[in-house]
Amino acid sequence: MPTACQAKDHRCYQIAILAGDGVGVEVMAEAVKILDAIQQTSPLSFDLKPYPCGAGCYLKYGDPLPETTVEGCRQADAVLLGAMGLPDVRWPDGTEMRPQVDLRFKLDLYAGVRPIYLYHPDHTPLKGLGTGEIDFVIIRENVEGLFASMNAGIQIREEVAIDSMVITQMGTERVTRFAFELADRRHRQQKVTCVDKANVFRSMAFFRQIYDQIAADYPKITSDYAYIDAMALYLVQRPQDYDVIVTENMYGDILSDLAAGLVGGMGMAPSADIGDKAAVFQPSHGTAPDIAGKGIANPIAMILSAGLMLSWLAEQQGDTVCADQAKRLSETVTQVMATDGIGTPDLNGHLKTSELGDAIVATLRNE
Ligand code: ATP
């Protein structure tokens, strides 16, 4: 792992590395390989600092997200995260540890950005869709909604348990604005779909009302609406109709997995959790205990998340060199994944995690 900035004229980025548990560790090794290849073949350089976190960290140090790790994330230019949590390591109340979600709250990473892109027609279970014909982004509100009740629901004796949906004006405004700004920058369908359940829940009617207030500031972008249940149907029937989707935390959690299934599964779904002062980049998947340790996890979601990190750093810092490298990585992944038969077993391919990472590195170097 590159641990210090190489002597170059260009600025060096400090990246906190939180590999975590299970396949998180395996796919992180591939992302690090990619960053190293970029570092060796461009003016960019990275100082990658690993920090302990996750269920394994809890077993060792008694805390799945030590304060030193959170502080390291605050100090870094960006955070790369693998995956965290193990089914057998739980809090005394029986809930699983979710330090990656705790980190979103601690760093106020309110926009969960989940791009969904079809790299090869064989990856989708749907008929008649070619490369790039599924291309949308889910913006999941990340720090309120039903998840505001995480670790804080009400339990009365052994008889009643309540988790509440929390929607605020400020929280909805900022995530909706983020979605409209993204639609504007993407230059595709110029459409933002608000996904809610405004016909039933007061909280969701409030969410839609705030969406409409923000939409008024973007007259060139089409406003679109869907109830969450109908949206599950539409995404399967006509995913090509969507551009940017904005929704409440729990709905976004569920829709993200459905959407990943449209383009090859969790191993193809990257994500970025973005706030005003920090950002964490991680695959949408969990620690996949069913395949962990076998060397067959798909590293593409993790590698694409590293690409999202480069794009975000480029934008934040006005760094055109970094923007070029983000584009280079994106084009390389597109080229490799468009090749017939290439992939890990989840894509019906025969490559190991490290072999797919090596294929990306080889293509990057040969350009
Ligand atoms: P979490 O709740 O922590 O997000 P989860 O319960 O949704 O996790 P995952 O760990 O994401 O579960 O796994 C869901 C399914 O996707 C499993 O069958 C797993 O093997 C598969 N999967 C997840 N990540 C990958 C990957 N990188 N490559 C291949 N398959 C994966």
Short mmCIF file of C-alpha atoms and ligand atoms in Angstrom, two decimals:
data_model
loop_
_atom_site.label_atom_id
_atom_site.label_comp_id
_atom_site.label_asym_id
_atom_site.label_seq_id
_atom_site.Cartn_x
_atom_site.Cartn_y
_atom_site.Cartn_z
CA MET A 1 0.00 0.00 0.00
CA PRO A 2 1.45 3.42 -0.89
CA THR A 3 1.90 5.08 2.49
CA ALA A 4 3.48 8.41 1.71
CA CYS A 5 3.19 11.05 -0.95
CA GLN A 6 5.64 10.57 -3.77
CA ALA A 7 7.88 13.49 -4.63
CA LYS A 8 5.85 15.12 -7.39
CA ASP A 9 4.88 18.65 -8.24
CA HIS A 10 1.19 17.91 -8.16
CA ARG A 11 -0.76 17.88 -4.91
CA CYS A 12 -0.97 14.66 -2.95
CA TYR A 13 -4.30 13.47 -1.54
CA GLN A 14 -4.61 12.03 1.96
CA ILE A 15 -7.06 9.14 1.85
CA ALA A 16 -8.35 7.32 4.95
CA ILE A 17 -8.71 3.60 4.20
CA LEU A 18 -11.40 1.75 6.19
CA ALA A 19 -11.34 -1.77 4.77
CA GLY A 20 -13.64 -3.23 7.45
CA ASP A 21 -14.80 -6.84 7.44
CA GLY A 22 -15.52 -9.76 5.09
CA VAL A 23 -15.29 -8.98 1.38
CA GLY A 24 -14.67 -5.33 2.30
CA VAL A 25 -11.01 -6.24 2.87
CA GLU A 26 -10.79 -8.22 -0.37
CA VAL A 27 -12.27 -5.56 -2.65
CA MET A 28 -10.34 -2.76 -0.92
CA ALA A 29 -7.06 -4.47 -1.90
CA GLU A 30 -8.11 -4.08 -5.55
CA ALA A 31 -9.04 -0.40 -5.19
CA VAL A 32 -5.64 0.24 -3.62
CA LYS A 33 -3.98 -1.52 -6.57
CA ILE A 34 -5.83 0.78 -8.95
CA LEU A 35 -4.87 3.94 -7.04
CA ASP A 36 -1.28 2.75 -7.01
CA ALA A 37 -1.35 2.23 -10.80
CA ILE A 38 -2.82 5.73 -11.27
CA GLN A 39 -0.16 7.14 -8.98
CA GLN A 40 2.60 5.48 -10.97
CA THR A 41 1.30 6.64 -14.34
CA SER A 42 0.09 10.20 -13.67
CA PRO A 43 1.08 13.38 -11.78
CA LEU A 44 -1.34 12.42 -8.96
CA SER A 45 -0.20 10.86 -5.71
CA PHE A 46 -1.96 9.46 -2.67
CA ASP A 47 -1.12 9.02 0.98
CA LEU A 48 -3.29 6.05 2.00
CA LYS A 49 -3.74 5.72 5.78
CA PRO A 50 -5.48 2.56 7.04
CA TYR A 51 -7.71 2.79 10.15
CA PRO A 52 -9.34 0.02 12.22
CA CYS A 53 -13.13 -0.29 12.04
CA GLY A 54 -15.93 -2.83 11.78
CA ALA A 55 -17.07 -5.93 13.64
CA GLY A 56 -13.54 -7.35 13.78
CA CYS A 57 -12.36 -4.10 15.33
CA TYR A 58 -15.13 -4.38 17.96
CA LEU A 59 -13.95 -7.87 18.87
CA LYS A 60 -10.38 -6.62 19.20
CA TYR A 61 -10.80 -3.16 20.75
CA GLY A 62 -14.41 -3.15 22.04
CA ASP A 63 -15.52 -0.45 19.57
CA PRO A 64 -16.52 -0.90 15.88
CA LEU A 65 -15.74 2.76 15.10
CA PRO A 66 -13.00 4.12 17.40
CA GLU A 67 -12.81 7.91 17.82
CA THR A 68 -9.28 7.87 16.33
CA THR A 69 -10.75 6.38 13.15
CA VAL A 70 -13.48 9.05 12.97
CA GLU A 71 -10.87 11.75 13.56
CA GLY A 72 -8.67 10.25 10.81
CA CYS A 73 -11.67 10.47 8.46
CA ARG A 74 -12.23 14.12 9.42
CA GLN A 75 -8.58 15.00 8.72
CA ALA A 76 -8.38 13.14 5.38
CA ASP A 77 -9.24 14.65 1.99
CA ALA A 78 -11.59 11.69 1.42
CA VAL A 79 -12.44 8.28 2.87
CA LEU A 80 -12.50 4.94 1.05
CA LEU A 81 -14.52 2.28 2.84
CA GLY A 82 -14.87 -1.45 2.06
CA ALA A 83 -17.76 -2.95 4.02
CA MET A 84 -18.49 -3.48 7.71
CA GLY A 85 -20.42 -5.82 9.97
CA LEU A 86 -20.58 -9.57 10.58
CA PRO A 87 -23.85 -11.44 11.21
CA ASP A 88 -22.62 -13.07 14.44
CA VAL A 89 -21.21 -9.90 16.00
CA ARG A 90 -24.15 -8.00 17.48
CA TRP A 91 -25.06 -5.47 20.13
CA PRO A 92 -26.74 -6.86 23.28
CA ASP A 93 -30.21 -5.91 21.87
CA GLY A 94 -29.63 -8.23 18.91
CA THR A 95 -29.10 -5.57 16.22
CA GLU A 96 -26.11 -5.83 13.90
CA MET A 97 -23.28 -3.33 14.16
CA ARG A 98 -23.49 -0.70 11.41
CA PRO A 99 -20.45 1.54 11.93
CA GLN A 100 -20.57 2.58 8.27
CA VAL A 101 -24.03 4.06 8.90
CA ASP A 102 -22.86 5.65 12.19
CA LEU A 103 -20.06 7.33 10.22
CA ARG A 104 -22.63 8.95 7.89
CA PHE A 105 -24.33 10.52 10.90
CA LYS A 106 -21.07 11.60 12.56
CA LEU A 107 -19.76 13.29 9.39
CA ASP A 108 -23.23 14.49 8.30
CA LEU A 109 -22.96 12.79 4.90
CA TYR A 110 -26.50 13.62 3.86
CA ALA A 111 -26.43 12.65 0.19
CA GLY A 112 -26.11 8.94 -0.61
CA VAL A 113 -25.19 8.84 -4.29
CA ARG A 114 -25.82 5.46 -6.00
CA PRO A 115 -25.06 5.39 -9.73
CA ILE A 116 -26.60 2.48 -11.65
CA TYR A 117 -25.10 1.77 -15.10
CA LEU A 118 -25.35 -1.24 -17.38
CA TYR A 119 -21.87 -2.14 -18.62
CA HIS A 120 -22.80 -5.25 -20.62
CA PRO A 121 -26.17 -6.62 -21.81
CA ASP A 122 -25.36 -10.01 -20.22
CA HIS A 123 -25.28 -8.40 -16.75
CA THR A 124 -28.97 -7.57 -16.65
CA PRO A 125 -31.81 -10.05 -16.14
CA LEU A 126 -33.96 -7.77 -18.35
CA LYS A 127 -34.39 -8.36 -22.06
CA GLY A 128 -33.30 -6.07 -24.90
CA LEU A 129 -31.15 -3.54 -23.05
CA GLY A 130 -27.68 -2.67 -24.28
CA THR A 131 -24.62 -1.09 -22.68
CA GLY A 132 -25.49 2.30 -21.19
CA GLU A 133 -29.23 1.87 -21.65
CA ILE A 134 -29.66 1.70 -17.90
CA ASP A 135 -28.04 4.86 -16.57
CA PHE A 136 -29.53 6.57 -13.54
CA VAL A 137 -28.50 7.74 -10.08
CA ILE A 138 -30.39 7.22 -6.84
CA ILE A 139 -29.89 10.01 -4.30
CA ARG A 140 -30.73 8.55 -0.93
CA GLU A 141 -31.27 10.95 1.97
CA ASN A 142 -28.70 9.51 4.34
CA VAL A 143 -29.06 10.94 7.83
CA GLU A 144 -32.75 11.15 8.72
CA GLY A 145 -35.91 9.38 7.50
CA LEU A 146 -36.57 6.03 9.13
CA PHE A 147 -32.87 5.60 9.90
CA ALA A 148 -33.08 8.54 12.34
CA SER A 149 -34.47 5.90 14.69
CA MET A 150 -31.42 3.68 14.35
CA ASN A 151 -30.09 2.85 17.85
CA ALA A 152 -32.88 5.09 19.21
CA GLY A 153 -36.29 3.47 18.70
CA ILE A 154 -38.74 3.21 21.58
CA GLN A 155 -39.32 -0.10 23.30
CA ILE A 156 -41.91 -0.50 26.08
CA ARG A 157 -41.39 -3.66 28.08
CA GLU A 158 -41.38 -6.67 25.73
CA GLU A 159 -44.66 -5.56 24.18
CA VAL A 160 -44.24 -2.47 22.00
CA ALA A 161 -41.45 -1.24 19.70
CA ILE A 162 -41.59 2.00 17.68
CA ASP A 163 -39.25 3.43 15.03
CA SER A 164 -40.25 6.85 13.71
CA MET A 165 -39.86 8.44 10.26
CA VAL A 166 -38.16 11.83 10.67
CA ILE A 167 -38.36 14.31 7.77
CA THR A 168 -37.02 17.84 8.25
CA GLN A 169 -37.28 20.91 6.05
CA MET A 170 -33.51 21.51 6.04
CA GLY A 171 -32.60 17.84 5.50
CA THR A 172 -35.00 17.45 2.58
CA GLU A 173 -34.07 20.78 1.04
CA ARG A 174 -30.36 20.04 0.90
CA VAL A 175 -30.68 16.52 -0.49
CA THR A 176 -33.24 17.61 -3.09
CA ARG A 177 -31.05 20.50 -4.18
CA PHE A 178 -28.15 18.04 -4.48
CA ALA A 179 -30.30 15.88 -6.80
CA PHE A 180 -31.28 18.82 -9.04
CA GLU A 181 -27.69 20.04 -9.25
CA LEU A 182 -26.61 16.54 -10.27
CA ALA A 183 -29.31 16.27 -12.97
CA ASP A 184 -28.12 19.61 -14.30
CA ARG A 185 -24.48 18.45 -14.47
CA ARG A 186 -25.25 15.02 -15.97
CA HIS A 187 -26.71 16.50 -19.18
CA ARG A 188 -28.85 13.44 -19.83
CA GLN A 189 -32.63 13.43 -19.42
CA GLN A 190 -32.55 16.48 -17.11
CA LYS A 191 -35.15 14.88 -14.86
CA VAL A 192 -35.45 14.36 -11.10
CA THR A 193 -37.96 11.78 -9.86
CA CYS A 194 -39.23 12.24 -6.31
CA VAL A 195 -39.99 8.83 -4.78
CA ASP A 196 -42.25 8.88 -1.72
CA LYS A 197 -45.54 7.66 -0.30
CA ALA A 198 -47.18 11.07 -0.24
CA ASN A 199 -50.64 9.54 -0.72
CA VAL A 200 -50.51 7.85 2.68
CA PHE A 201 -47.98 9.37 5.08
CA ARG A 202 -47.89 12.93 6.36
CA SER A 203 -44.08 12.77 6.54
CA MET A 204 -43.93 11.81 2.87
CA ALA A 205 -46.41 14.50 1.80
CA PHE A 206 -44.08 16.95 3.58
CA PHE A 207 -41.09 15.48 1.71
CA ARG A 208 -42.87 16.05 -1.63
CA GLN A 209 -43.92 19.58 -0.66
CA ILE A 210 -40.29 20.52 0.01
CA TYR A 211 -39.19 18.78 -3.21
CA ASP A 212 -41.64 21.05 -5.09
CA GLN A 213 -40.23 24.17 -3.41
CA ILE A 214 -36.71 23.28 -4.56
CA ALA A 215 -37.87 22.16 -8.03
CA ALA A 216 -39.19 25.69 -8.61
CA ASP A 217 -35.56 26.89 -8.63
CA TYR A 218 -34.74 24.56 -11.56
CA PRO A 219 -37.27 25.32 -14.31
CA LYS A 220 -35.17 23.60 -17.01
CA ILE A 221 -35.23 20.27 -15.18
CA THR A 222 -38.32 18.10 -15.38
CA SER A 223 -40.04 17.24 -12.09
CA ASP A 224 -41.31 13.68 -11.91
CA TYR A 225 -43.06 11.71 -9.12
CA ALA A 226 -43.57 8.07 -8.17
CA TYR A 227 -44.85 6.27 -5.09
CA ILE A 228 -42.29 3.87 -3.69
CA ASP A 229 -44.34 0.73 -4.42
CA ALA A 230 -44.98 1.77 -8.04
CA MET A 231 -41.32 2.73 -8.40
CA ALA A 232 -40.26 -0.85 -7.61
CA LEU A 233 -42.41 -1.88 -10.59
CA TYR A 234 -41.29 0.90 -12.96
CA LEU A 235 -37.59 0.29 -12.32
CA VAL A 236 -38.02 -3.30 -13.51
CA GLN A 237 -40.36 -2.46 -16.40
CA ARG A 238 -38.62 0.64 -17.81
CA PRO A 239 -35.38 1.54 -16.01
CA GLN A 240 -34.24 3.50 -19.07
CA ASP A 241 -36.81 6.21 -18.25
CA TYR A 242 -34.92 7.43 -15.17
CA ASP A 243 -32.12 9.94 -14.72
CA VAL A 244 -31.87 11.14 -11.10
CA ILE A 245 -34.08 9.77 -8.32
CA VAL A 246 -34.33 11.37 -4.88
CA THR A 247 -35.87 9.61 -1.93
CA GLU A 248 -36.07 9.05 1.82
CA ASN A 249 -33.37 7.00 3.58
CA MET A 250 -35.12 3.61 3.96
CA TYR A 251 -36.76 3.74 0.54
CA GLY A 252 -33.35 4.57 -0.93
CA ASP A 253 -31.79 1.63 0.92
CA ILE A 254 -34.29 -0.80 -0.60
CA LEU A 255 -34.41 0.71 -4.10
CA SER A 256 -30.58 0.66 -4.27
CA ASP A 257 -30.49 -3.12 -3.93
CA LEU A 258 -33.29 -3.55 -6.49
CA ALA A 259 -31.46 -1.23 -8.89
CA ALA A 260 -28.15 -3.08 -8.39
CA GLY A 261 -29.99 -6.25 -9.44
CA LEU A 262 -30.80 -4.62 -12.79
CA VAL A 263 -27.11 -4.23 -13.71
CA GLY A 264 -25.44 -7.38 -12.37
CA GLY A 265 -25.87 -7.32 -8.60
CA MET A 266 -24.26 -5.70 -5.59
CA GLY A 267 -20.77 -6.12 -7.00
CA MET A 268 -21.62 -3.60 -9.76
CA ALA A 269 -23.11 -0.85 -7.56
CA PRO A 270 -20.77 1.87 -6.26
CA SER A 271 -21.74 4.65 -3.89
CA ALA A 272 -20.62 7.96 -2.46
CA ASP A 273 -21.84 9.42 0.84
CA ILE A 274 -21.37 13.15 0.54
CA GLY A 275 -21.65 16.00 3.03
CA ASP A 276 -20.58 19.63 2.99
CA LYS A 277 -17.27 18.94 4.76
CA ALA A 278 -16.47 15.28 4.09
CA ALA A 279 -17.21 12.35 1.81
CA VAL A 280 -16.97 8.57 2.09
CA PHE A 281 -16.80 6.30 -0.96
CA GLN A 282 -17.83 2.68 -0.65
CA PRO A 283 -19.55 -0.08 -2.63
CA SER A 284 -23.30 -0.36 -1.98
CA HIS A 285 -22.84 -3.94 -0.82
CA GLY A 286 -22.26 -5.34 2.65
CA THR A 287 -19.63 -7.82 3.82
CA ALA A 288 -21.19 -10.73 1.85
CA PRO A 289 -20.45 -13.43 4.47
CA ASP A 290 -21.66 -16.12 2.03
CA ILE A 291 -18.67 -15.55 -0.29
CA ALA A 292 -16.10 -13.91 2.02
CA GLY A 293 -12.69 -15.57 2.12
CA LYS A 294 -13.14 -17.34 -1.22
CA GLY A 295 -11.43 -14.68 -3.34
CA ILE A 296 -14.43 -14.38 -5.69
CA ALA A 297 -16.03 -11.07 -4.65
CA ASN A 298 -16.58 -8.68 -7.52
CA PRO A 299 -14.27 -5.66 -6.96
CA ILE A 300 -15.94 -3.41 -9.59
CA ALA A 301 -18.32 -1.61 -7.17
CA MET A 302 -15.32 -0.78 -4.96
CA ILE A 303 -13.16 0.32 -7.91
CA LEU A 304 -16.00 2.48 -9.28
CA SER A 305 -16.37 4.01 -5.81
CA ALA A 306 -12.67 4.96 -5.93
CA GLY A 307 -13.48 6.57 -9.31
CA LEU A 308 -16.32 8.55 -7.74
CA MET A 309 -13.82 9.70 -5.11
CA LEU A 310 -11.45 11.01 -7.80
CA SER A 311 -14.32 12.89 -9.49
CA TRP A 312 -15.39 14.41 -6.17
CA LEU A 313 -11.83 15.44 -5.24
CA ALA A 314 -11.41 16.96 -8.70
CA GLU A 315 -14.55 19.01 -8.30
CA GLN A 316 -13.82 20.07 -4.71
CA GLN A 317 -10.26 21.11 -5.46
CA GLY A 318 -10.77 22.37 -9.01
CA ASP A 319 -8.12 19.79 -9.96
CA THR A 320 -8.19 19.08 -13.70
CA VAL A 321 -5.42 16.46 -13.40
CA CYS A 322 -7.57 14.53 -10.95
CA ALA A 323 -10.62 14.96 -13.23
CA ASP A 324 -8.62 13.46 -16.12
CA GLN A 325 -7.66 10.46 -14.01
CA ALA A 326 -11.28 9.94 -12.90
CA LYS A 327 -12.30 9.93 -16.56
CA ARG A 328 -9.46 7.59 -17.46
CA LEU A 329 -10.52 5.11 -14.76
CA SER A 330 -14.18 5.32 -15.77
CA GLU A 331 -13.32 4.65 -19.43
CA THR A 332 -11.06 1.76 -18.48
CA VAL A 333 -13.76 0.04 -16.40
CA THR A 334 -16.28 0.59 -19.22
CA GLN A 335 -13.87 -0.94 -21.73
CA VAL A 336 -12.98 -3.98 -19.60
CA MET A 337 -16.53 -4.72 -18.46
CA ALA A 338 -17.92 -4.42 -22.01
CA THR A 339 -15.75 -7.42 -22.97
CA ASP A 340 -17.74 -10.63 -23.43
CA GLY A 341 -17.27 -13.21 -20.69
CA ILE A 342 -15.15 -11.08 -18.36
CA GLY A 343 -16.17 -11.05 -14.72
CA THR A 344 -16.31 -12.78 -11.37
CA PRO A 345 -18.81 -15.65 -10.69
CA ASP A 346 -21.66 -13.24 -9.77
CA LEU A 347 -21.49 -12.13 -13.45
CA ASN A 348 -21.18 -15.74 -14.62
CA GLY A 349 -17.47 -15.17 -15.21
CA HIS A 350 -14.51 -17.22 -14.02
CA LEU A 351 -12.15 -14.54 -12.72
CA LYS A 352 -11.04 -14.22 -9.13
CA THR A 353 -11.29 -10.87 -7.35
CA SER A 354 -7.60 -10.15 -7.86
CA GLU A 355 -7.65 -11.24 -11.52
CA LEU A 356 -10.40 -8.77 -12.35
CA GLY A 357 -8.47 -6.05 -10.47
CA ASP A 358 -5.35 -7.02 -12.48
CA ALA A 359 -7.31 -6.78 -15.76
CA ILE A 360 -8.31 -3.21 -14.92
CA VAL A 361 -4.73 -2.30 -13.96
CA ALA A 362 -3.33 -3.85 -17.16
CA THR A 363 -5.77 -1.87 -19.32
CA LEU A 364 -5.03 1.33 -17.40
CA ARG A 365 -1.29 0.90 -17.97
CA ASN A 366 -1.64 0.01 -21.66
CA GLU A 367 -3.59 3.06 -22.68
P1 ATP B 1 -25.77 -4.92 4.23
O1 ATP B 1 -27.11 -5.03 4.89
O2 ATP B 1 -24.62 -4.81 5.16
O3 ATP B 1 -25.74 -3.92 3.11
P2 ATP B 1 -26.66 -7.17 2.83
O4 ATP B 1 -27.34 -7.99 3.85
O5 ATP B 1 -27.49 -6.32 1.90
O6 ATP B 1 -25.55 -6.29 3.52
P3 ATP B 1 -24.58 -8.05 1.12
O7 ATP B 1 -23.41 -8.33 1.97
O8 ATP B 1 -24.54 -6.81 0.34
O9 ATP B 1 -25.87 -8.17 2.00
O10 ATP B 1 -24.83 -9.28 0.15
C1 ATP B 1 -26.05 -9.45 -0.59
C2 ATP B 1 -25.80 -10.45 -1.70
O11 ATP B 1 -24.96 -9.85 -2.69
C3 ATP B 1 -25.10 -11.72 -1.25
O12 ATP B 1 -25.59 -12.82 -1.98
C4 ATP B 1 -23.66 -11.46 -1.59
O13 ATP B 1 -22.91 -12.63 -1.85
C5 ATP B 1 -23.77 -10.60 -2.84
N1 ATP B 1 -22.63 -9.69 -2.93
C6 ATP B 1 -22.41 -8.61 -2.16
N2 ATP B 1 -21.27 -8.02 -2.50
C7 ATP B 1 -20.75 -8.73 -3.54
C8 ATP B 1 -19.58 -8.62 -4.34
N3 ATP B 1 -18.69 -7.64 -4.16
N4 ATP B 1 -19.38 -9.54 -5.30
C9 ATP B 1 -20.25 -10.51 -5.50
N5 ATP B 1 -21.37 -10.69 -4.79
C10 ATP B 1 -21.63 -9.80 -3.81
#
